[in-house]
């Protein structure tokens, strides 16, 4: 037999207890009835002992679950001190004089207003002609207190209607109790040999490993989650967009150059030099180096002419175009600066060969001197798609928009006519945001103007449709984030980055 008193810890004591009982009775019907040192056995600690012994086939067990009733704080107070109506009855002195309402409240407190009504309903008290409360019976039985004391002792009550009423009064609450039925296992023993977890050098030298008992591996146990980094939601969404573009047959444009000359960022796009977007309050200008003259001279002259004098069916802007303004270096305000350079290079290839349609895309960072709010940052990621072919129309652009955004899981779109210096017609793109409960602008689109394309040297029958959107706003829609500053910046929750799953758009 196992000596329970020799156990030095609670876990060892429980192990000794269960082995002794199984050795004597072969079965423990309900571990919830067990006691150790006059106290109920802690089932949370007990299950650890059972699992350890079960792994060695010393015993088997099955879980028993039942629901007991537990007194709430108010229920315990009634079980100890009596019901409100009983305390009101006991506060009223015997005799015809009784007690005034004010004195009753002073004697029993706030419970007077609840107890007096129930006591009168039970016909325990009544009002005398003087207005005082007097006893209507000589003695009472506090059934409510007795009922709660019974439940406190047994944890159950047979009358479901009574239990339902007690729950409604918040005097009792259900508690799930878990215990275990335990039986002997195939290798039952009361002598527990120490299990080794590793083979040591000493064991190999002495040969002890041949007779040692080794702990079995639990291949079903969950491993320790390793500490690791996590991709930011923007990077997850960016990669998903990239795969969508590649699936649609687009080629990625090189966008690693954050600094552009104003020529490629503005002038090549037929954006006039006095346009508000070119002011310092909208654009970040570099101070060192401040300028660059790396522009094709002949092409720059054609751009100057279409701005100042017009051409290609346009009257231009009619102002004195200045090369010095075009040479200013800026942090690019859009990836269209890359698109304009790519289209110029395409025009040079077409002039010496056969025309081939192209589909390009880019996803990279752009910079604007914006006022920060819930949907705007001074730097953000822009997604841009460009398709160049002969005979493209606005209908093609709208169709491409619906197909593209459908792959992003965004089905509710609206288009609003807009003005852009380098596209005509132009449309702003709006998508429904469930979190904000409204349509939010997610991008811009349009067809590049002849004043932009023809000076490059592209054929007159070639049209180019393009659209751009930020990565941040669709990411906010996908992850249900209402404030962009919770997604990017010092307010970003690092735990959110770790727990958010890889982005999967509804294709």
CSV table of C-alpha atoms in Angstrom, one decimal:
chain,number,residue,atom,x,y,z
A,1,UNK,CA,0.0,0.0,0.0
A,2,UNK,CA,1.1,3.6,-0.7
A,3,UNK,CA,1.7,5.8,2.3
A,4,UNK,CA,-0.2,9.0,1.6
A,5,UNK,CA,1.3,10.7,4.6
A,6,UNK,CA,4.8,10.3,3.1
A,7,UNK,CA,3.9,12.5,0.1
A,8,UNK,CA,5.8,15.8,0.1
A,9,UNK,CA,3.7,17.8,-2.3
A,10,UNK,CA,0.1,18.1,-3.3
A,11,UNK,CA,0.7,16.4,-6.7
A,12,UNK,CA,2.5,13.5,-5.0
A,13,UNK,CA,-0.2,13.3,-2.4
A,14,UNK,CA,-2.9,13.1,-5.1
A,15,UNK,CA,-0.9,10.4,-6.9
A,16,UNK,CA,-0.6,8.4,-3.7
A,17,UNK,CA,-4.3,8.8,-3.0
A,18,UNK,CA,-5.5,7.6,-6.4
A,19,UNK,CA,-3.1,4.6,-6.4
A,20,UNK,CA,-4.2,3.6,-2.9
A,21,UNK,CA,-7.9,3.8,-3.7
A,22,UNK,CA,-7.5,1.9,-7.0
A,23,UNK,CA,-5.4,-0.8,-5.3
A,24,UNK,CA,-8.2,-1.2,-2.7
A,25,UNK,CA,-11.3,-0.7,-4.9
A,26,UNK,CA,-10.2,-1.1,-8.5
A,27,UNK,CA,-12.3,2.0,-9.4
A,28,UNK,CA,-12.9,5.6,-8.3
A,29,UNK,CA,-16.6,6.3,-9.2
A,30,UNK,CA,-16.3,10.1,-9.0
A,31,UNK,CA,-13.2,12.1,-8.1
A,32,UNK,CA,-15.4,15.0,-7.1
A,33,UNK,CA,-16.2,13.2,-3.9
A,34,UNK,CA,-12.5,12.7,-2.9
A,35,UNK,CA,-11.0,14.7,0.0
A,36,UNK,CA,-7.4,15.2,1.1
A,37,UNK,CA,-6.5,16.5,4.5
A,38,UNK,CA,-10.2,17.3,5.0
A,39,UNK,CA,-10.5,19.4,1.9
A,40,UNK,CA,-12.0,18.6,-1.5
A,41,UNK,CA,-9.5,17.4,-4.1
A,42,UNK,CA,-8.6,20.2,-6.6
A,43,UNK,CA,-9.8,18.8,-9.9
A,44,UNK,CA,-7.5,21.0,-11.9
A,45,UNK,CA,-4.5,19.6,-10.1
A,46,UNK,CA,-5.9,16.1,-10.1
A,47,UNK,CA,-6.3,15.9,-13.9
A,48,UNK,CA,-2.5,16.5,-14.2
A,49,UNK,CA,-1.9,13.4,-12.1
A,50,UNK,CA,-4.3,11.3,-14.1
A,51,UNK,CA,-2.8,12.3,-17.4
A,52,UNK,CA,0.7,11.5,-16.2
A,53,UNK,CA,-0.4,8.0,-14.9
A,54,UNK,CA,-2.5,7.3,-18.0
A,55,UNK,CA,0.5,7.9,-20.3
A,56,UNK,CA,2.2,5.0,-18.5
A,57,UNK,CA,-1.0,2.8,-18.7
A,58,UNK,CA,-1.3,2.7,-15.0
A,59,UNK,CA,-4.9,3.8,-15.1
A,60,UNK,CA,-7.6,5.0,-17.4
A,61,UNK,CA,-10.2,7.7,-16.8
A,62,UNK,CA,-13.3,9.4,-18.3
A,63,UNK,CA,-14.6,12.8,-17.7
A,64,UNK,CA,-17.8,13.5,-15.8
A,65,UNK,CA,-19.5,16.8,-16.2
A,66,UNK,CA,-22.5,18.2,-14.3
A,67,UNK,CA,-24.0,21.5,-13.5
A,68,UNK,CA,-24.4,22.7,-9.9
A,69,UNK,CA,-26.0,25.8,-8.4
A,70,UNK,CA,-23.8,28.4,-6.7
A,71,UNK,CA,-25.2,31.2,-4.6
A,72,UNK,CA,-24.4,34.7,-5.8
A,73,UNK,CA,-23.2,37.4,-3.5
A,74,UNK,CA,-26.7,38.5,-2.8
A,75,UNK,CA,-27.9,34.9,-2.4
A,76,UNK,CA,-25.1,34.2,0.2
A,77,UNK,CA,-26.1,37.4,2.1
A,78,UNK,CA,-29.7,36.2,2.3
A,79,UNK,CA,-28.7,32.6,3.3
A,80,UNK,CA,-26.6,34.1,6.2
A,81,UNK,CA,-28.8,37.0,7.4
A,82,UNK,CA,-32.3,36.1,6.2
A,83,UNK,CA,-34.6,37.3,3.4
A,84,UNK,CA,-35.5,41.0,3.1
A,85,UNK,CA,-39.1,40.4,4.2
A,86,UNK,CA,-37.9,38.3,7.2
A,87,UNK,CA,-35.5,41.0,8.3
A,88,UNK,CA,-38.3,43.6,8.0
A,89,UNK,CA,-40.6,41.4,10.1
A,90,UNK,CA,-37.9,40.9,12.8
A,91,UNK,CA,-37.3,44.7,12.9
A,92,UNK,CA,-40.9,45.4,13.8
A,93,UNK,CA,-41.5,45.0,17.6
A,94,UNK,CA,-44.3,42.9,18.9
A,95,UNK,CA,-47.4,44.7,20.1
A,96,UNK,CA,-49.8,47.2,18.7
A,97,UNK,CA,-47.5,50.2,18.6
A,98,UNK,CA,-45.3,48.8,15.7
A,99,UNK,CA,-42.7,51.0,13.9
A,100,UNK,CA,-42.8,54.0,11.7
A,101,UNK,CA,-41.7,53.8,8.0
A,102,UNK,CA,-38.8,56.2,8.8
A,103,UNK,CA,-37.6,54.2,11.8
A,104,UNK,CA,-37.9,51.0,9.8
A,105,UNK,CA,-35.6,52.4,7.1
A,106,UNK,CA,-33.2,53.6,9.7
A,107,UNK,CA,-33.1,50.2,11.3
A,108,UNK,CA,-32.7,47.9,8.2
A,109,UNK,CA,-31.5,50.3,5.6
A,110,UNK,CA,-32.4,50.2,1.8
A,111,UNK,CA,-33.8,46.7,2.0
A,112,UNK,CA,-36.9,48.2,3.8
A,113,UNK,CA,-38.5,49.2,0.5
A,114,UNK,CA,-38.2,45.7,-0.9
A,115,UNK,CA,-38.9,43.8,2.3
A,116,UNK,CA,-42.0,45.6,3.4
A,117,UNK,CA,-43.9,44.9,0.2
A,118,UNK,CA,-43.0,41.2,0.2
A,119,UNK,CA,-43.8,40.9,4.0
A,120,UNK,CA,-47.3,42.5,3.4
A,121,UNK,CA,-47.8,40.2,0.4
A,122,UNK,CA,-47.0,37.2,2.7
A,123,UNK,CA,-49.5,38.7,5.3
A,124,UNK,CA,-46.7,38.9,7.9
A,125,UNK,CA,-47.2,42.6,8.6
A,126,UNK,CA,-49.9,45.2,8.1
A,127,UNK,CA,-50.4,48.9,8.5
A,128,UNK,CA,-52.1,50.2,11.7
A,129,UNK,CA,-54.4,53.2,11.8
A,130,UNK,CA,-51.5,55.3,13.1
A,131,UNK,CA,-49.6,54.6,9.8
A,132,UNK,CA,-47.0,52.4,11.5
A,133,UNK,CA,-46.2,48.8,10.5
A,134,UNK,CA,-47.2,46.2,13.0
A,135,UNK,CA,-46.9,42.4,13.0
A,136,UNK,CA,-49.8,40.5,11.6
A,137,UNK,CA,-48.6,37.1,12.8
A,138,UNK,CA,-46.7,36.0,15.9
A,139,UNK,CA,-43.9,34.0,14.1
A,140,UNK,CA,-42.8,33.3,10.5
A,141,UNK,CA,-40.8,30.7,8.6
A,142,UNK,CA,-38.2,32.2,6.3
A,143,UNK,CA,-38.6,29.8,3.4
A,144,UNK,CA,-36.3,31.9,1.1
A,145,UNK,CA,-33.4,31.6,3.6
A,146,UNK,CA,-34.0,27.9,4.1
A,147,UNK,CA,-34.2,27.3,0.4
A,148,UNK,CA,-30.9,29.1,-0.3
A,149,UNK,CA,-29.2,27.3,2.6
A,150,UNK,CA,-30.3,23.9,1.2
A,151,UNK,CA,-28.9,24.9,-2.3
A,152,UNK,CA,-25.7,26.1,-0.6
A,153,UNK,CA,-25.3,22.8,1.1
A,154,UNK,CA,-26.3,20.4,-1.8
A,155,UNK,CA,-25.6,22.5,-4.9
A,156,UNK,CA,-28.8,21.3,-6.5
A,157,UNK,CA,-32.6,21.6,-6.3
A,158,UNK,CA,-35.2,19.4,-7.9
A,159,UNK,CA,-37.9,22.0,-8.7
A,160,UNK,CA,-36.8,23.6,-12.0
A,161,UNK,CA,-39.4,26.3,-11.7
A,162,UNK,CA,-38.0,27.4,-8.4
A,163,UNK,CA,-34.5,27.3,-9.8
A,164,UNK,CA,-35.6,29.4,-12.8
A,165,UNK,CA,-37.1,32.1,-10.5
A,166,UNK,CA,-33.9,32.1,-8.3
A,167,UNK,CA,-31.8,32.6,-11.4
A,168,UNK,CA,-34.0,35.4,-12.5
A,169,UNK,CA,-33.7,37.1,-9.1
A,170,UNK,CA,-29.9,36.6,-9.4
A,171,UNK,CA,-29.7,34.7,-6.2
A,172,UNK,CA,-28.1,31.6,-7.8
A,173,UNK,CA,-26.0,31.0,-10.9
A,174,UNK,CA,-25.1,27.7,-12.6
A,175,UNK,CA,-21.6,26.4,-12.4
A,176,UNK,CA,-20.1,23.6,-14.5
A,177,UNK,CA,-18.3,21.0,-12.4
A,178,UNK,CA,-15.9,18.5,-14.0
A,179,UNK,CA,-14.7,15.4,-12.2
A,180,UNK,CA,-13.4,12.0,-13.3
A,181,UNK,CA,-14.2,8.3,-13.1
A,182,UNK,CA,-10.9,6.4,-12.7
A,183,UNK,CA,-10.1,2.7,-13.3
A,184,UNK,CA,-7.0,0.5,-13.2
A,185,UNK,CA,-4.9,0.4,-16.4
A,186,UNK,CA,-3.2,-2.5,-18.2
A,187,UNK,CA,0.0,-1.9,-16.3
A,188,UNK,CA,-1.4,-0.9,-12.9
A,189,UNK,CA,1.2,-0.7,-10.1
A,190,UNK,CA,1.6,1.1,-6.8
A,191,UNK,CA,5.3,1.4,-7.3
A,192,UNK,CA,6.1,4.3,-9.6
A,193,UNK,CA,9.6,4.1,-11.1
A,194,UNK,CA,11.3,7.3,-12.0
A,195,UNK,CA,11.2,7.9,-15.8
A,196,UNK,CA,14.3,9.2,-17.5
A,197,UNK,CA,13.9,11.8,-20.2
A,198,UNK,CA,17.5,11.7,-21.6
A,199,UNK,CA,20.3,9.2,-22.0
A,200,UNK,CA,23.3,10.7,-20.1
A,201,UNK,CA,27.0,9.9,-20.5
A,202,UNK,CA,27.0,8.2,-17.1
A,203,UNK,CA,24.1,5.9,-18.1
A,204,UNK,CA,26.0,4.8,-21.3
A,205,UNK,CA,29.2,4.1,-19.3
A,206,UNK,CA,27.5,2.1,-16.5
A,207,UNK,CA,25.0,0.3,-18.8
A,208,UNK,CA,22.2,1.7,-16.7
A,209,UNK,CA,20.3,2.7,-19.8
A,210,UNK,CA,19.5,-1.0,-20.5
A,211,UNK,CA,17.2,-1.3,-17.5
A,212,UNK,CA,16.1,2.4,-17.1
A,213,UNK,CA,12.5,3.4,-17.7
A,214,UNK,CA,12.2,6.2,-20.3
A,215,UNK,CA,9.4,8.6,-20.5
A,216,UNK,CA,7.3,8.1,-23.7
A,217,UNK,CA,7.3,10.9,-26.3
A,218,UNK,CA,3.9,12.6,-26.7
A,219,UNK,CA,3.8,13.2,-30.4
A,220,UNK,CA,0.3,14.8,-30.1
A,221,UNK,CA,1.5,17.6,-27.8
A,222,UNK,CA,1.6,21.1,-29.3
A,223,UNK,CA,5.1,22.5,-29.6
A,224,UNK,CA,6.3,25.8,-28.1
A,225,UNK,CA,5.4,28.6,-30.4
A,226,UNK,CA,8.7,30.1,-31.5
A,227,UNK,CA,9.3,33.8,-31.3
A,228,UNK,CA,9.4,35.2,-34.7
A,229,UNK,CA,8.7,38.3,-36.8
A,230,UNK,CA,5.6,38.9,-38.9
A,231,UNK,CA,4.8,40.6,-42.1
A,232,UNK,CA,3.0,43.9,-41.9
A,233,UNK,CA,-0.6,43.8,-43.3
A,234,UNK,CA,0.5,46.2,-46.0
A,235,UNK,CA,3.2,43.8,-47.2
A,236,UNK,CA,0.7,41.0,-47.2
A,237,UNK,CA,-1.8,42.9,-49.2
A,238,UNK,CA,0.9,44.2,-51.5
A,239,UNK,CA,2.1,40.7,-52.4
A,240,UNK,CA,-1.5,39.6,-53.0
A,241,UNK,CA,-2.0,42.5,-55.4
A,242,UNK,CA,1.3,41.7,-57.1
A,243,UNK,CA,0.1,38.1,-57.7
A,244,UNK,CA,-3.2,39.3,-59.2
A,245,UNK,CA,-1.4,41.6,-61.6
A,246,UNK,CA,0.9,38.8,-62.7
A,247,UNK,CA,-2.1,36.4,-63.1
A,248,UNK,CA,-3.6,39.0,-65.4
A,249,UNK,CA,-0.5,39.1,-67.6
A,250,UNK,CA,1.0,42.4,-66.4
A,251,UNK,CA,4.7,43.1,-66.1
A,252,UNK,CA,6.2,45.0,-63.1
A,253,UNK,CA,7.8,48.3,-63.7
A,254,UNK,CA,11.1,49.3,-61.9
A,255,UNK,CA,10.1,51.7,-59.1
A,256,UNK,CA,13.2,51.7,-56.8
A,257,UNK,CA,13.9,55.4,-57.5
A,258,UNK,CA,12.1,57.6,-55.0
A,259,UNK,CA,13.6,60.9,-56.3
A,260,UNK,CA,12.4,62.1,-59.7
A,261,UNK,CA,12.9,65.3,-61.6
A,262,UNK,CA,9.9,67.6,-61.9
A,263,UNK,CA,10.1,66.9,-65.6
A,264,UNK,CA,9.1,63.2,-65.4
A,265,UNK,CA,6.9,63.8,-62.3
A,266,UNK,CA,4.9,66.7,-63.8
A,267,UNK,CA,5.9,68.2,-67.1
A,268,UNK,CA,6.0,65.0,-69.1
A,269,UNK,CA,2.4,64.4,-67.9
A,270,UNK,CA,1.2,67.7,-69.3
A,271,UNK,CA,0.8,69.2,-65.9
A,272,UNK,CA,1.5,73.0,-66.0
A,273,UNK,CA,4.3,74.5,-64.0
A,274,UNK,CA,1.8,76.8,-62.1
A,275,UNK,CA,-0.4,73.9,-61.0
A,276,UNK,CA,-1.1,73.9,-57.2
A,277,UNK,CA,0.2,70.4,-56.8
A,278,UNK,CA,3.7,71.6,-57.7
A,279,UNK,CA,3.7,74.0,-54.7
A,280,UNK,CA,5.8,73.3,-51.6
A,281,UNK,CA,2.7,72.8,-49.5
A,282,UNK,CA,1.8,69.8,-51.6
A,283,UNK,CA,5.2,68.4,-52.7
A,284,UNK,CA,8.5,67.6,-51.0
A,285,UNK,CA,11.4,69.3,-52.8
A,286,UNK,CA,15.0,68.2,-52.4
A,287,UNK,CA,17.6,70.8,-51.2
A,288,UNK,CA,20.8,68.9,-51.9
A,289,UNK,CA,21.0,68.1,-54.8
A,290,UNK,CA,18.2,70.4,-55.8
A,291,UNK,CA,18.2,69.9,-59.6
A,292,UNK,CA,19.0,67.4,-62.4
A,293,UNK,CA,19.4,67.9,-66.1
A,294,UNK,CA,19.2,64.3,-67.1
A,295,UNK,CA,16.3,64.6,-69.6
A,296,UNK,CA,16.2,63.8,-73.4
A,297,UNK,CA,16.7,67.3,-75.0
A,298,UNK,CA,14.6,66.7,-78.1
A,299,UNK,CA,11.8,65.3,-76.1
A,300,UNK,CA,12.0,68.1,-73.5
A,301,UNK,CA,11.7,70.6,-76.4
A,302,UNK,CA,8.5,69.0,-77.6
A,303,UNK,CA,7.1,69.0,-74.1
A,304,UNK,CA,8.0,72.7,-73.8
A,305,UNK,CA,6.3,73.5,-77.0
A,306,UNK,CA,3.0,71.7,-76.2
A,307,UNK,CA,2.9,73.4,-72.8
A,308,UNK,CA,3.6,76.9,-74.2
A,309,UNK,CA,2.3,76.9,-77.7
A,310,UNK,CA,0.1,73.8,-78.0
A,311,UNK,CA,0.1,71.2,-80.7
A,312,UNK,CA,-1.3,67.7,-81.5
A,313,UNK,CA,-4.8,69.3,-81.6
A,314,UNK,CA,-4.3,71.2,-78.4
A,315,UNK,CA,-3.9,75.0,-77.7
A,316,UNK,CA,-1.6,74.2,-74.7
A,317,UNK,CA,-1.5,76.3,-71.6
A,318,UNK,CA,0.0,79.5,-73.2
A,319,UNK,CA,2.6,80.3,-70.6
A,320,UNK,CA,6.4,80.6,-70.6
A,321,UNK,CA,7.6,77.1,-69.8
A,322,UNK,CA,10.9,77.1,-67.9
A,323,UNK,CA,13.5,74.4,-67.9
A,324,UNK,CA,14.8,75.4,-64.5
A,325,UNK,CA,11.4,74.5,-63.0
A,326,UNK,CA,11.5,71.1,-64.8
A,327,UNK,CA,14.9,70.3,-63.4
A,328,UNK,CA,13.9,70.6,-59.7
A,329,UNK,CA,14.1,67.3,-57.8
A,330,UNK,CA,11.2,66.1,-55.8
A,331,UNK,CA,10.1,63.0,-53.9
A,332,UNK,CA,7.8,61.5,-56.4
A,333,UNK,CA,4.2,62.3,-55.8
A,334,UNK,CA,2.9,59.3,-57.8
A,335,UNK,CA,4.3,56.3,-59.6
A,336,UNK,CA,3.0,57.8,-62.8
A,337,UNK,CA,6.4,59.4,-63.0
A,338,UNK,CA,7.7,55.9,-63.7
A,339,UNK,CA,4.9,55.2,-66.2
A,340,UNK,CA,5.8,58.4,-68.2
A,341,UNK,CA,9.4,57.3,-68.4
A,342,UNK,CA,8.4,53.7,-69.5
A,343,UNK,CA,6.0,55.1,-72.2
A,344,UNK,CA,8.7,57.3,-73.6
A,345,UNK,CA,11.1,54.3,-73.8
A,346,UNK,CA,8.3,52.3,-75.4
A,347,UNK,CA,7.9,55.0,-78.1
A,348,UNK,CA,11.5,54.8,-78.9
A,349,UNK,CA,11.3,51.1,-79.4
A,350,UNK,CA,8.1,51.4,-81.6
A,351,UNK,CA,9.9,54.0,-83.9
A,352,UNK,CA,12.4,51.2,-84.9
A,353,UNK,CA,10.1,48.2,-84.8
A,354,UNK,CA,6.6,46.7,-84.7
A,355,UNK,CA,3.9,47.9,-82.2
A,356,UNK,CA,3.1,45.5,-79.4
A,357,UNK,CA,0.5,46.1,-76.7
A,358,UNK,CA,1.8,46.4,-73.2
A,359,UNK,CA,0.4,45.9,-69.7
A,360,UNK,CA,2.4,47.2,-66.8
A,361,UNK,CA,2.0,47.6,-63.1
A,362,UNK,CA,3.8,49.1,-60.1
A,363,UNK,CA,3.4,49.0,-56.3
A,364,UNK,CA,5.6,51.3,-54.4
A,365,UNK,CA,5.9,54.3,-52.1
A,366,UNK,CA,5.0,57.9,-53.0
A,367,UNK,CA,5.2,61.1,-51.0
A,368,UNK,CA,2.8,64.1,-50.6
A,369,UNK,CA,2.8,67.0,-48.2
A,370,UNK,CA,-0.6,66.2,-46.9
A,371,UNK,CA,-2.5,67.1,-43.7
A,372,UNK,CA,-2.7,63.9,-41.6
A,373,UNK,CA,-6.1,62.5,-40.7
A,374,UNK,CA,-7.9,59.2,-40.5
A,375,UNK,CA,-7.5,58.4,-44.2
A,376,UNK,CA,-4.4,60.5,-45.2
A,377,UNK,CA,-0.6,60.1,-44.6
A,378,UNK,CA,2.4,62.1,-45.9
A,379,UNK,CA,3.7,58.9,-47.5
A,380,UNK,CA,1.8,55.9,-48.7
A,381,UNK,CA,2.0,53.1,-51.2
A,382,UNK,CA,0.5,53.5,-54.7
A,383,UNK,CA,-0.7,50.7,-56.9
A,384,UNK,CA,-0.8,51.6,-60.6
A,385,UNK,CA,-1.9,49.8,-63.7
A,386,UNK,CA,-1.2,50.9,-67.2
A,387,UNK,CA,-2.5,49.3,-70.5
A,388,UNK,CA,-1.4,50.6,-73.9
A,389,UNK,CA,-3.0,49.4,-77.1
A,390,UNK,CA,-4.7,50.6,-80.2
A,391,UNK,CA,-8.4,51.5,-80.0
A,392,UNK,CA,-8.9,51.5,-76.2
A,393,UNK,CA,-12.0,53.4,-75.0
A,394,UNK,CA,-13.5,54.6,-71.6
A,395,UNK,CA,-15.6,51.5,-71.7
A,396,UNK,CA,-12.5,49.3,-71.7
A,397,UNK,CA,-11.2,51.3,-68.6
A,398,UNK,CA,-14.5,50.8,-66.7
A,399,UNK,CA,-14.6,47.1,-67.5
A,400,UNK,CA,-11.0,46.6,-66.4
A,401,UNK,CA,-11.7,48.4,-63.2
A,402,UNK,CA,-14.6,46.1,-62.3
A,403,UNK,CA,-12.6,43.0,-63.1
A,404,UNK,CA,-9.6,44.2,-61.3
A,405,UNK,CA,-11.4,45.3,-58.1
A,406,UNK,CA,-13.5,42.1,-58.1
A,407,UNK,CA,-10.3,40.1,-57.7
A,408,UNK,CA,-9.5,42.3,-54.7
A,409,UNK,CA,-12.9,41.3,-53.1
A,410,UNK,CA,-14.3,44.8,-53.7
A,411,UNK,CA,-17.6,44.6,-55.6
A,412,UNK,CA,-19.4,47.8,-54.7
A,413,UNK,CA,-17.8,50.5,-56.9
A,414,UNK,CA,-18.8,54.0,-58.0
A,415,UNK,CA,-17.1,56.3,-60.5
A,416,UNK,CA,-17.2,60.1,-60.3
A,417,UNK,CA,-16.0,62.4,-63.2
A,418,UNK,CA,-12.8,64.2,-62.2
A,419,UNK,CA,-10.1,66.4,-63.7
A,420,UNK,CA,-6.5,65.4,-64.1
A,421,UNK,CA,-4.0,67.4,-66.2
A,422,UNK,CA,-2.7,64.2,-67.9
A,423,UNK,CA,-5.9,62.2,-68.4
A,424,UNK,CA,-9.1,63.0,-70.2
A,425,UNK,CA,-11.7,61.6,-69.5
A,426,UNK,CA,-10.8,61.1,-65.8
A,427,UNK,CA,-12.7,59.2,-63.0
A,428,UNK,CA,-12.3,59.0,-59.3
A,429,UNK,CA,-12.9,55.4,-57.9
A,430,UNK,CA,-15.0,54.9,-54.7
A,431,UNK,CA,-15.5,51.6,-52.8
A,432,UNK,CA,-17.9,50.8,-50.0
A,433,UNK,CA,-16.3,50.6,-46.5
A,434,UNK,CA,-18.4,48.5,-44.1
A,435,UNK,CA,-16.5,49.9,-41.0
A,436,UNK,CA,-17.1,53.6,-42.0
A,437,UNK,CA,-20.5,52.8,-43.4
A,438,UNK,CA,-19.9,54.9,-46.5
A,439,UNK,CA,-18.1,55.0,-49.9
A,440,UNK,CA,-14.5,56.1,-49.6
A,441,UNK,CA,-12.2,57.2,-52.4
A,442,UNK,CA,-9.6,54.5,-53.2
A,443,UNK,CA,-8.2,55.6,-56.5
A,444,UNK,CA,-8.1,57.6,-59.7
A,445,UNK,CA,-8.3,56.5,-63.3
A,446,UNK,CA,-8.4,57.9,-66.8
A,447,UNK,CA,-7.1,57.8,-70.3
A,448,UNK,CA,-3.7,59.6,-71.0
A,449,UNK,CA,-4.1,62.8,-73.0
A,450,UNK,CA,-2.7,63.1,-76.6
A,451,UNK,CA,-0.7,66.1,-75.3
A,452,UNK,CA,1.2,63.6,-73.1
A,453,UNK,CA,1.5,60.6,-75.5
A,454,UNK,CA,2.2,62.2,-78.9
A,455,UNK,CA,5.3,64.2,-77.9
A,456,UNK,CA,6.8,60.9,-76.7
A,457,UNK,CA,6.5,59.6,-80.3
A,458,UNK,CA,3.8,57.0,-79.7
A,459,UNK,CA,1.5,56.3,-82.8
A,460,UNK,CA,-1.6,58.4,-83.0
A,461,UNK,CA,-4.0,55.4,-82.8
A,462,UNK,CA,-2.5,54.1,-79.6
A,463,UNK,CA,-4.5,54.8,-76.4
A,464,UNK,CA,-3.3,54.3,-72.8
A,465,UNK,CA,-5.7,53.6,-69.9
A,466,UNK,CA,-4.4,53.8,-66.4
A,467,UNK,CA,-5.5,53.7,-62.8
A,468,UNK,CA,-3.9,54.2,-59.4
A,469,UNK,CA,-5.0,53.5,-55.8
A,470,UNK,CA,-3.3,53.5,-52.5
A,471,UNK,CA,-2.5,50.2,-50.8
A,472,UNK,CA,-3.4,51.6,-47.4
A,473,UNK,CA,-7.2,52.2,-48.0
A,474,UNK,CA,-8.0,48.8,-49.4
A,475,UNK,CA,-6.0,47.3,-46.6
A,476,UNK,CA,-8.1,49.2,-44.1
A,477,UNK,CA,-11.2,47.8,-45.8
A,478,UNK,CA,-9.8,44.3,-45.8
A,479,UNK,CA,-8.8,44.3,-42.1
A,480,UNK,CA,-11.6,46.5,-40.8
A,481,UNK,CA,-9.4,49.4,-39.7
A,482,UNK,CA,-11.0,52.8,-39.4
A,483,UNK,CA,-8.0,55.0,-38.9
A,484,UNK,CA,-5.0,54.8,-41.1
A,485,UNK,CA,-2.7,55.9,-38.2
A,486,UNK,CA,-3.6,52.5,-36.5
A,487,UNK,CA,-2.1,50.8,-39.6
A,488,UNK,CA,1.0,52.8,-40.2
A,489,UNK,CA,3.1,54.9,-37.8
A,490,UNK,CA,3.9,55.1,-34.1
A,491,UNK,CA,0.3,54.2,-33.1
A,492,UNK,CA,0.4,50.9,-35.0
A,493,UNK,CA,-0.3,48.0,-32.7
A,494,UNK,CA,2.5,45.4,-33.0
A,495,UNK,CA,0.3,42.7,-31.6
A,496,UNK,CA,-2.1,43.4,-34.5
A,497,UNK,CA,0.7,42.7,-37.0
A,498,UNK,CA,1.4,39.3,-35.4
A,499,UNK,CA,-2.2,38.1,-35.1
A,500,UNK,CA,-3.6,39.2,-38.5
A,501,UNK,CA,-3.6,36.4,-41.0
A,502,UNK,CA,-2.1,36.4,-44.4
A,503,UNK,CA,-4.3,38.5,-46.8
A,504,UNK,CA,-6.5,36.5,-49.0
A,505,UNK,CA,-8.7,38.4,-51.4
A,506,UNK,CA,-12.0,36.9,-52.8
A,507,UNK,CA,-11.1,36.0,-56.3
